[in-house]
Steps between C-alpha positions, in 0.01 A plus 500: 500500500713263294326241283712238671233490771171305439167677484208437734327330210795260462509425870132407501572249227756310711393152613525564880275803459254325269479224762342756731216572250580871465230750413567861404272731697635846408776686315494313170673800335806433720565137407802600287680654801838341567552293816838572646453272808238306696438610861285333768311742724264446793520849660303809394795739488715288270514775239770679700729202443451480122682676215265446205467218245413234757218249467353476851360172624273490805238286680346814648523386858674820611297750295267755661142407564349840421443623141709813550800292605462277192482802270809644662683168461425484124580873460838462674592202279408691185685802629835321521452341155447135574421291191199317651334341799412129525266390788456134586148413618430268787662647812368858536274524200300186417242597238701774329704815534304786656332727245655806651846362414390419142359849454809665639730286286295583187514872585881486531545275200671234720464139383315310776490118474336250729613137529197282557706195585770472765845522348837503684640848442851362498431322170373825349811690617734227373331493163506879457857538622612218273330677208684823587835322537455308176411822321808668645721212389348518154565872499862442601547238230341731243727784615803276478398402144461866413845589631657199322324572170598867488853428618538267206358764267746762637795266452388412145452866413142438387333752276218717645240304308610170661499653847148626450389160361641321805329744734165436330560125510583495874214729596231386254423870451549743210826695532603816316836682489475867401739791479456837671296625206246220558605320182493121516845345471395139562187315616352157558120469525525166684246344269260794501409726206811709420301751293267576791794511739686765302208697356535861602800402709658845547180658630425201723852482636499867597205432727700235687674700775604281790667650801861385529749317284308175539132533575158373405244732335181329602278747315651395164613149594874522434802407711773739394873530565753749368785371282842663517837499668771740615246769565371497142148362455411408144163324517231317690405131520128449543318173600125484482345359814278321517547345157198446282357848512394662173603830353238708325591836353822495698315462831504189712166324542502287818386141465301312762823364645617858555218590735734514795844413367697656785873548473708282264687217678847572628654267244370726217663805652822305527457380143459841345788645704732215400392531137563873513843442654585247226390748235710782652806278554475364145493850363804603705690187395422553130592866522821439692600215269428710196678793663820299554486357150434846358800638688724241334349580162566867552857433612566303183334752263687786666825308460436467128420864461791650700760219460520462879546119471668280246266361239592143588399556862166649390440193279588265786274669753216525251529127420483422873184710512345290225558754220761365254652783298779318311440393145171686494358777277463798741259791463484799730148626590392805696146562629386830635188718528424766249584834661159656431277206600266632775416154621865432552517791742211377715571135557718204402376322191147614573452214749404454865655349702610291729516645833813685563516556123202719419633856453326773690668796345769511766872519470528126422300529177807529271689199649177297510434577135849399401482186711170397339643569158795271577256233623299533174815463293602190693151354468499570127830309457360203684173507306684521166731211610809719458817502710707807577620745757260775604503781756445875539768701322423832665200678653306494176582188299524120532752318285520140380764303314322220312699183437365330187606165350553650154480831309203373300289499821553875566189649338268223632645529852466880509139483376414241764664706772318821398163322491557336838611833650181668391298223662709524817451877506124438491429845361160551329666691222705195415818610672528826308657662803809284457780539253713201403830549316749240379859529390668308218558134573861391566674167494716518812484623853782746438275684255195495728580846637458651157151347464391620841627856446332512162171387653524763770572772241209386281267501797615844599461633144156343452341651813308760301421277206123475465504174309376191684774264396542171688880538482706804413825429314772735383350557153175619661637801682604696186646851496290622796628205708857570399467861597348402832805287572727790408301772679772560761768530239633862496543493124135418454398780731731743316339394175148574633608846621667579169191401302218618729660737751370818340146371477505369860620841620217666307243266651627573848417868443178435297357168631151564360623498139580127517730516202676180599170309460455662160841379388429155639173472305670615180779243530272213615274557198794461258520875425142490363386848600125442445503177711712664763266798529205265548697298763581821682137622480605822322393668179749466219589873496559500872708185476710636214566819693624300799728293278652815354560633852669173599723522193610850594567409867706193408643658184426187305318404175203281600465380140844338521489123554838496674413787730164342597667162563744662740217686677291179524790307657555791740131493599517124568817550705330785696212265581745234617684749720178628653378142567610381848 
């Protein structure tokens, strides 16, 4: 029953009841039962007219005379769930309530009270009903405040931490916002010990399993509601009730006040649901707003790359968006995942996330990964206090056009962006799964396309580079990078076939000989045969014999510097062609 109704204990403390000199005869354990209404009864079969939760007042004049009838009267009242029975002495019972009634009430756990002084029942009913009405009005005012507070938070677009703080302030209870992986996104201990509140949180949270979207888990003491919208749940909001309990080893230890806490009041259910709605709405608003802004960014970047709009129009629209591009030093940047990063294949940026964003290996994993990468790039720009256009360029990469006040700020700005991006990516390895490439800085918007294309080419060429550079620039990609960019060029493919075709054909027929690996070891060791034999894990005679066989197959002198240079370039080009 709702906490808006007073308990039997609270009713006994009212002045009209105290005037009657009340004495509790039985059922002390039921004093915290809620009183839904007060009912006067002078007939023995009154139980058939009751619905439970009533405090029954009687003088006893209509009760049965025999013990069996009195036992049945008490049993019937307990059976329908009345909150208690108050008997006024003086009319039927002078010296006290019959012992058989006391024994029956104690057996059923029904609070039985005698009033030893005459008291008008109307005053008791007025006082109790006034208490109920006042409590209901208080509940309504509290509910109105909750709606007003969270409406304001929704309009203001409050951050999740602020929503959680307000929920804790209004309820006076600890509040925790978690994602679907049971990771804490925001919390407010409401003055309690935060360390105890969150200790062993994931294990503790997984034991909290309420039935329904909003429900109370009495065994663990948490009121829980699901957070999400548009059919996509992304977290839970938990409020501990009653407040003041302790957590030990991740398990709740009830305090004395928790002995019979009952259900949380209705206003707390309303509070957590409104807070959850505010969190879900705020997330949708932020995502939709960012989505619209990102669409404009993508339109402008695409216009620069394919000349679909005049440069002056791009500058005008960018300025209206708060990104001035005129009279700025512009630098194209491309961010993408390394092709062979396993973590990049299993989840976006190695993070949770928000409900509706945590990948589950389904068909949406790729788009979700790219979306999170775009969000990380945008966050990095904001954190580094940089302005620019940013959006996904294709299914694999996110581009940005940085607008800097002067050319001298280029290196500093790129370093700050790379550092912020790694923090935004939140990857334990320091963001090693990401590759950041930058083009040459240009002095006008008409040249911005060249910087963006160069950044994209550098990023593409550096995909297999094992160096952990914060920023890849054109000088870093070297010959291997150049060949990667030219791998689809027919003349490069013809060169590879002319240099290595005979050896590749031989390997196709004799794959176990691995002569191509032998040639690679020889060339990578600078034509040092002893070092190459050791690198290939072969004896020198065996290695020398293989080299001689390669020379015969290719009809080339492997002691010739020019011949080996051509073969080495061909090997690098072959690797580039075979790399997706």
